[in-house]
Amino acid sequence: MPYLTSAGGRLPATEGSRLGFGVPGYAHPLLAPVEWAELTRPGTPLHWAVLNVADGPGDRPDPDCLTAAGRLTNAGGRVLGHLDLAYGARPFDEVVADAGRFLDWYRVGGFFLDRCPTGRAELPGVRRTTAALEALLDGGQGARRYSTYDTYDEHRAYHPRRGYDGGYLVLGHGRHPHPGYAKIADQLVTFSGPWTDYRWSQAAPWTADYPSGRFVHLVHGVPRGHLEEAMRIARWQGAGTIFFTDRTGHPDGRTAWHSPFEALPGYWDEIVSRVGPGVSE
C-alpha cells in the first residue's frame, strides 16, 4: 500500500475545489491536433494547459499555436505560457522577455515556471520573477520598475476562486519546495515523475496548512488498473490538479526520447469520466 499522509484537517480536493486536469505541455498542434481539440470538448474538467512553442514562445509568432491557444481560450480554458527557469540559472531579463512575447503573441492567461528551484536561498530570485510576471499580467504597469529590484516582498491578494489578481502562476518544482514558495504563486507542482515513485510518495507536513487545490501532481506510467489508487493518493495529499498518463516517454526503437505528457493517455475518456464534468476555473 502507498504511504499516504493524514489529511491533517484538510478537505479532500474534490470537496475543497473540483479535481481537474493541468496539461503540462502537449506537442505542437500540428503533431497533436486531437490532443488540443480534446481540451475544448464541453465538460472536460480542465484547469489549465501549458503552451510550449519552442522551449518557450519561439522567435516569432506561430500561427498554428496561436489558433490552438485561441480556440482553447474561447472555449473558456486557461492557457499558460511555458517559461524555463533552469533551476534559477536563466537570467531574469530573458525570462521576462519570453513572458512578454507569450502575452503579445498568444494572449496567455498566466505562466508555468518549469524547472523552478526549491531551496530557500533561491526564493528571493523566484519571488522577484513572479512579481514581474504579475505586473505583466496586470497590464504591464510597473514591470520595468520591479525588474530593478533584487526582491519583491509584498504579498499579492489571493482569491480562492480567481487565484492571484492579474493572472495565474504555476511553479513547476516537481517535488516539495521550501514552504515560502506557496506564498508567491497560485499552485505548486509538488510531484512530477513516474508511478513507481508516486505510489509510495508522501506530502510534506507544511502542505496541510494550505487549502486543497493549491498543489499539482503530474504522473506518468500509471497503469489503467491503478487509476483509482492514483486519484486516491492525489486527494489525500491535497492535489486539486492532476495529469495521469500511461505513457512513459521511453523510445520505441524508432523515435527519440520524448515527454510522456505530449500526447493523450490511452485511457483519456475513462479518466475524464472518473474526474467528472467540470469547467475551467
CSV table of C-alpha atoms in Angstrom, one decimal:
chain,number,residue,atom,x,y,z
A,1,MET,CA,0.0,0.0,0.0
A,2,PRO,CA,1.2,3.5,-0.7
A,3,TYR,CA,2.4,5.7,2.2
A,4,LEU,CA,-0.4,8.2,2.5
A,5,THR,CA,-0.2,11.2,4.8
A,6,SER,CA,-3.0,12.2,7.0
A,7,ALA,CA,-5.3,14.9,5.6
A,8,GLY,CA,-4.4,17.0,8.7
A,9,GLY,CA,-7.9,18.6,8.7
A,10,ARG,CA,-7.7,19.4,5.0
A,11,LEU,CA,-10.7,18.7,2.9
A,12,PRO,CA,-10.3,16.3,0.0
A,13,ALA,CA,-9.6,18.0,-3.2
A,14,THR,CA,-13.0,17.1,-4.6
A,15,GLU,CA,-14.7,18.9,-1.7
A,16,GLY,CA,-12.5,21.9,-1.3
A,17,SER,CA,-12.2,22.6,-5.0
A,18,ARG,CA,-13.1,20.4,-8.0
A,19,LEU,CA,-10.4,18.0,-9.1
A,20,GLY,CA,-9.3,18.7,-12.6
A,21,PHE,CA,-6.6,18.5,-15.2
A,22,GLY,CA,-3.5,20.5,-15.7
A,23,VAL,CA,-1.8,19.7,-19.0
A,24,PRO,CA,1.9,20.3,-18.7
A,25,GLY,CA,2.5,20.6,-22.4
A,26,TYR,CA,1.1,18.8,-25.4
A,27,ALA,CA,3.1,18.5,-28.6
A,28,HIS,CA,2.9,21.2,-31.3
A,29,PRO,CA,-0.7,21.5,-32.5
A,30,LEU,CA,0.3,20.1,-36.0
A,31,LEU,CA,1.7,17.0,-34.3
A,32,ALA,CA,-1.1,16.6,-31.7
A,33,PRO,CA,-4.3,18.0,-33.2
A,34,VAL,CA,-6.5,15.5,-31.4
A,35,GLU,CA,-5.0,16.4,-28.0
A,36,TRP,CA,-5.6,20.1,-28.4
A,37,ALA,CA,-9.1,19.5,-29.7
A,38,GLU,CA,-10.0,17.3,-26.8
A,39,LEU,CA,-9.3,20.2,-24.4
A,40,THR,CA,-12.1,22.2,-25.9
A,41,ARG,CA,-14.7,19.4,-25.6
A,42,PRO,CA,-17.5,20.6,-23.4
A,43,GLY,CA,-17.4,19.1,-19.9
A,44,THR,CA,-13.7,18.4,-19.8
A,45,PRO,CA,-12.6,19.3,-16.3
A,46,LEU,CA,-9.6,21.4,-17.4
A,47,HIS,CA,-7.9,23.8,-15.0
A,48,TRP,CA,-5.1,24.9,-17.4
A,49,ALA,CA,-3.0,23.8,-20.3
A,50,VAL,CA,0.6,24.8,-21.0
A,51,LEU,CA,1.6,26.2,-24.4
A,52,ASN,CA,5.3,25.5,-25.2
A,53,VAL,CA,6.1,26.6,-28.7
A,54,ALA,CA,9.9,26.0,-28.8
A,55,ASP,CA,11.2,25.8,-25.3
A,56,GLY,CA,9.3,29.0,-24.7
A,57,PRO,CA,7.4,31.3,-27.1
A,58,GLY,CA,9.8,30.8,-30.0
A,59,ASP,CA,11.5,33.5,-32.2
A,60,ARG,CA,8.3,34.6,-34.0
A,61,PRO,CA,4.5,34.0,-33.7
A,62,ASP,CA,3.5,30.5,-34.7
A,63,PRO,CA,0.0,30.7,-36.5
A,64,ASP,CA,-0.9,27.1,-35.5
A,65,CYS,CA,-0.1,27.7,-31.8
A,66,LEU,CA,-2.0,31.0,-32.0
A,67,THR,CA,-5.0,29.1,-33.4
A,68,ALA,CA,-4.9,26.4,-30.8
A,69,ALA,CA,-4.4,28.8,-27.9
A,70,GLY,CA,-7.2,31.0,-29.2
A,71,ARG,CA,-9.7,28.1,-29.5
A,72,LEU,CA,-9.0,26.9,-26.0
A,73,THR,CA,-9.3,30.4,-24.6
A,74,ASN,CA,-12.5,31.0,-26.4
A,75,ALA,CA,-13.9,27.7,-25.1
A,76,GLY,CA,-13.3,29.0,-21.5
A,77,GLY,CA,-9.9,27.4,-20.9
A,78,ARG,CA,-6.8,28.9,-19.4
A,79,VAL,CA,-3.6,28.8,-21.4
A,80,LEU,CA,-0.3,29.2,-19.6
A,81,GLY,CA,3.0,30.1,-21.3
A,82,HIS,CA,5.9,27.8,-20.7
A,83,LEU,CA,8.9,29.6,-19.0
A,84,ASP,CA,12.0,27.6,-18.2
A,85,LEU,CA,13.8,28.9,-15.1
A,86,ALA,CA,16.6,26.3,-15.4
A,87,TYR,CA,16.6,25.9,-11.6
A,88,GLY,CA,17.4,29.6,-11.3
A,89,ALA,CA,20.2,29.7,-13.9
A,90,ARG,CA,18.3,31.7,-16.5
A,91,PRO,CA,18.8,35.4,-16.4
A,92,PHE,CA,15.9,37.4,-15.1
A,93,ASP,CA,15.6,39.6,-18.2
A,94,GLU,CA,15.4,36.6,-20.5
A,95,VAL,CA,12.5,35.1,-18.6
A,96,VAL,CA,10.6,38.3,-18.5
A,97,ALA,CA,11.2,38.9,-22.2
A,98,ASP,CA,9.8,35.4,-23.0
A,99,ALA,CA,6.8,36.2,-20.9
A,100,GLY,CA,6.2,39.4,-22.8
A,101,ARG,CA,6.3,37.5,-26.1
A,102,PHE,CA,3.8,35.0,-24.9
A,103,LEU,CA,1.5,37.8,-23.9
A,104,ASP,CA,1.9,39.8,-27.1
A,105,TRP,CA,1.7,36.8,-29.5
A,106,TYR,CA,-0.7,34.3,-27.7
A,107,ARG,CA,-2.6,36.3,-25.1
A,108,VAL,CA,-1.9,33.7,-22.4
A,109,GLY,CA,-3.7,33.9,-19.1
A,110,GLY,CA,-0.6,33.0,-17.0
A,111,PHE,CA,2.6,31.2,-16.9
A,112,PHE,CA,4.0,27.8,-16.0
A,113,LEU,CA,7.5,28.2,-14.5
A,114,ASP,CA,9.2,24.9,-15.4
A,115,ARG,CA,12.3,23.7,-13.5
A,116,CYS,CA,11.6,26.0,-10.7
A,117,PRO,CA,14.1,26.0,-7.8
A,118,THR,CA,13.0,24.5,-4.5
A,119,GLY,CA,15.5,25.9,-2.0
A,120,ARG,CA,15.1,28.8,0.5
A,121,ALA,CA,18.2,30.5,-0.9
A,122,GLU,CA,16.6,30.8,-4.4
A,123,LEU,CA,13.3,32.0,-3.1
A,124,PRO,CA,14.0,35.8,-3.4
A,125,GLY,CA,15.0,35.4,-7.0
A,126,VAL,CA,11.8,33.5,-7.9
A,127,ARG,CA,9.8,36.0,-5.9
A,128,ARG,CA,11.3,38.8,-8.0
A,129,THR,CA,10.4,36.9,-11.2
A,130,THR,CA,6.8,36.2,-10.1
A,131,ALA,CA,6.3,39.8,-9.1
A,132,ALA,CA,7.4,41.0,-12.6
A,133,LEU,CA,5.2,38.4,-14.3
A,134,GLU,CA,2.3,39.5,-12.2
A,135,ALA,CA,2.9,43.1,-13.3
A,136,LEU,CA,2.9,42.0,-16.9
A,137,LEU,CA,-0.3,40.1,-16.5
A,138,ASP,CA,-1.8,43.1,-14.8
A,139,GLY,CA,-1.2,45.1,-18.0
A,140,GLY,CA,2.5,45.9,-17.7
A,141,GLN,CA,2.2,48.6,-15.1
A,142,GLY,CA,5.3,48.6,-13.1
A,143,ALA,CA,7.0,45.7,-14.8
A,144,ARG,CA,10.1,47.7,-15.5
A,145,ARG,CA,10.2,49.1,-12.0
A,146,TYR,CA,10.1,45.6,-10.5
A,147,SER,CA,13.0,44.5,-12.7
A,148,THR,CA,15.4,46.9,-11.0
A,149,TYR,CA,15.0,45.3,-7.6
A,150,ASP,CA,16.5,42.1,-6.2
A,151,THR,CA,13.4,41.0,-4.3
A,152,TYR,CA,9.8,41.9,-4.1
A,153,ASP,CA,8.3,41.3,-0.6
A,154,GLU,CA,4.7,42.4,-1.0
A,155,HIS,CA,2.2,39.6,-1.0
A,156,ARG,CA,-0.5,39.7,-3.6
A,157,ALA,CA,-4.1,39.4,-2.6
A,158,TYR,CA,-5.2,35.8,-3.0
A,159,HIS,CA,-8.8,35.0,-4.0
A,160,PRO,CA,-9.8,31.3,-3.6
A,161,ARG,CA,-11.6,31.1,-6.9
A,162,ARG,CA,-9.7,33.6,-9.2
A,163,GLY,CA,-6.3,33.0,-7.8
A,164,TYR,CA,-3.9,35.9,-7.6
A,165,ASP,CA,-5.0,39.2,-9.2
A,166,GLY,CA,-3.8,39.7,-12.7
A,167,GLY,CA,-3.2,36.1,-13.9
A,168,TYR,CA,-2.3,32.6,-13.0
A,169,LEU,CA,1.1,31.3,-12.0
A,170,VAL,CA,2.2,27.7,-11.5
A,171,LEU,CA,5.6,26.8,-10.2
A,172,GLY,CA,6.9,23.6,-11.8
A,173,HIS,CA,9.2,22.3,-9.0
A,174,GLY,CA,8.4,18.6,-9.5
A,175,ARG,CA,8.9,18.0,-5.7
A,176,HIS,CA,8.1,19.7,-2.5
A,177,PRO,CA,9.9,23.0,-2.2
A,178,HIS,CA,10.5,25.3,0.8
A,179,PRO,CA,7.1,26.4,2.0
A,180,GLY,CA,7.8,30.0,1.2
A,181,TYR,CA,7.1,29.3,-2.4
A,182,ALA,CA,3.4,28.7,-1.7
A,183,LYS,CA,3.1,32.5,-0.9
A,184,ILE,CA,4.1,33.7,-4.4
A,185,ALA,CA,2.1,31.6,-6.8
A,186,ASP,CA,-1.3,30.1,-7.4
A,187,GLN,CA,-0.2,26.4,-7.5
A,188,LEU,CA,2.9,24.4,-6.9
A,189,VAL,CA,3.8,21.2,-8.8
A,190,THR,CA,4.9,19.1,-5.8
A,191,PHE,CA,5.2,15.8,-7.7
A,192,SER,CA,6.3,15.1,-11.3
A,193,GLY,CA,7.6,11.7,-12.1
A,194,PRO,CA,6.8,8.0,-12.6
A,195,TRP,CA,4.0,6.0,-10.9
A,196,THR,CA,6.6,3.7,-9.3
A,197,ASP,CA,7.7,6.6,-7.2
A,198,TYR,CA,4.3,8.3,-6.8
A,199,ARG,CA,2.6,5.3,-5.2
A,200,TRP,CA,5.0,5.5,-2.3
A,201,SER,CA,5.1,9.3,-2.1
A,202,GLN,CA,4.2,11.4,0.9
A,203,ALA,CA,3.1,15.0,1.2
A,204,ALA,CA,5.3,17.4,3.1
A,205,PRO,CA,3.7,18.3,6.5
A,206,TRP,CA,3.5,22.0,5.8
A,207,THR,CA,1.1,21.5,2.9
A,208,ALA,CA,-1.7,20.7,5.4
A,209,ASP,CA,-1.7,24.4,6.2
A,210,TYR,CA,-3.0,25.3,2.7
A,211,PRO,CA,-6.4,24.7,1.1
A,212,SER,CA,-6.7,21.6,-1.1
A,213,GLY,CA,-6.2,22.5,-4.7
A,214,ARG,CA,-3.0,24.5,-4.3
A,215,PHE,CA,-0.9,21.5,-5.4
A,216,VAL,CA,-0.4,19.8,-8.7
A,217,HIS,CA,0.6,16.1,-9.4
A,218,LEU,CA,1.9,15.1,-12.8
A,219,VAL,CA,2.4,11.3,-13.0
A,220,HIS,CA,3.5,9.1,-16.0
A,221,GLY,CA,3.4,5.4,-16.4
A,222,VAL,CA,0.2,4.9,-14.4
A,223,PRO,CA,-1.4,1.6,-15.4
A,224,ARG,CA,-5.1,1.7,-16.2
A,225,GLY,CA,-5.8,-0.7,-13.3
A,226,HIS,CA,-4.2,1.7,-10.8
A,227,LEU,CA,-6.1,4.9,-11.8
A,228,GLU,CA,-8.4,4.8,-8.8
A,229,GLU,CA,-5.4,4.3,-6.5
A,230,ALA,CA,-3.6,7.2,-8.1
A,231,MET,CA,-6.6,9.5,-7.7
A,232,ARG,CA,-6.9,8.5,-4.1
A,233,ILE,CA,-3.3,9.4,-3.4
A,234,ALA,CA,-3.8,12.8,-5.1
A,235,ARG,CA,-6.9,13.5,-2.9
A,236,TRP,CA,-5.2,12.5,0.3
A,237,GLN,CA,-2.2,14.7,-0.4
A,238,GLY,CA,-4.3,17.7,-1.3
A,239,ALA,CA,-3.7,17.9,-5.0
A,240,GLY,CA,-6.5,19.7,-6.8
A,241,THR,CA,-4.9,19.5,-10.3
A,242,ILE,CA,-3.6,16.3,-11.9
A,243,PHE,CA,-2.4,14.8,-15.1
A,244,PHE,CA,-2.0,11.0,-15.1
A,245,THR,CA,-0.9,9.1,-18.2
A,246,ASP,CA,0.0,5.5,-19.0
A,247,ARG,CA,2.8,6.8,-21.4
A,248,THR,CA,6.4,6.6,-20.2
A,249,GLY,CA,8.5,8.6,-22.6
A,250,HIS,CA,10.7,5.6,-23.4
A,251,PRO,CA,11.9,5.3,-27.0
A,252,ASP,CA,10.2,2.7,-29.2
A,253,GLY,CA,13.3,1.8,-31.2
A,254,ARG,CA,12.4,4.2,-34.0
A,255,THR,CA,12.0,7.5,-32.2
A,256,ALA,CA,13.9,9.5,-29.7
A,257,TRP,CA,13.0,10.1,-26.1
A,258,HIS,CA,10.0,12.3,-25.7
A,259,SER,CA,7.9,13.8,-22.9
A,260,PRO,CA,5.3,11.3,-21.7
A,261,PHE,CA,2.9,14.3,-21.4
A,262,GLU,CA,2.9,15.3,-25.0
A,263,ALA,CA,0.0,13.1,-26.0
A,264,LEU,CA,-3.3,11.8,-24.6
A,265,PRO,CA,-3.2,8.9,-22.2
A,266,GLY,CA,-4.6,5.7,-23.6
A,267,TYR,CA,-7.4,5.9,-21.1
A,268,TRP,CA,-8.3,9.6,-21.6
A,269,ASP,CA,-12.1,9.0,-21.9
A,270,GLU,CA,-12.1,6.9,-18.8
A,271,ILE,CA,-10.1,9.3,-16.6
A,272,VAL,CA,-12.3,12.2,-17.8
A,273,SER,CA,-15.4,10.3,-16.7
A,274,ARG,CA,-13.7,9.4,-13.3
A,275,VAL,CA,-12.8,13.0,-12.6
A,276,GLY,CA,-16.2,14.2,-13.6
A,277,PRO,CA,-17.5,17.0,-15.8
A,278,GLY,CA,-16.4,20.5,-14.9
A,279,VAL,CA,-15.4,23.8,-16.2
A,280,SER,CA,-12.2,25.7,-16.4
A,281,GLU,CA,-11.7,27.7,-13.2
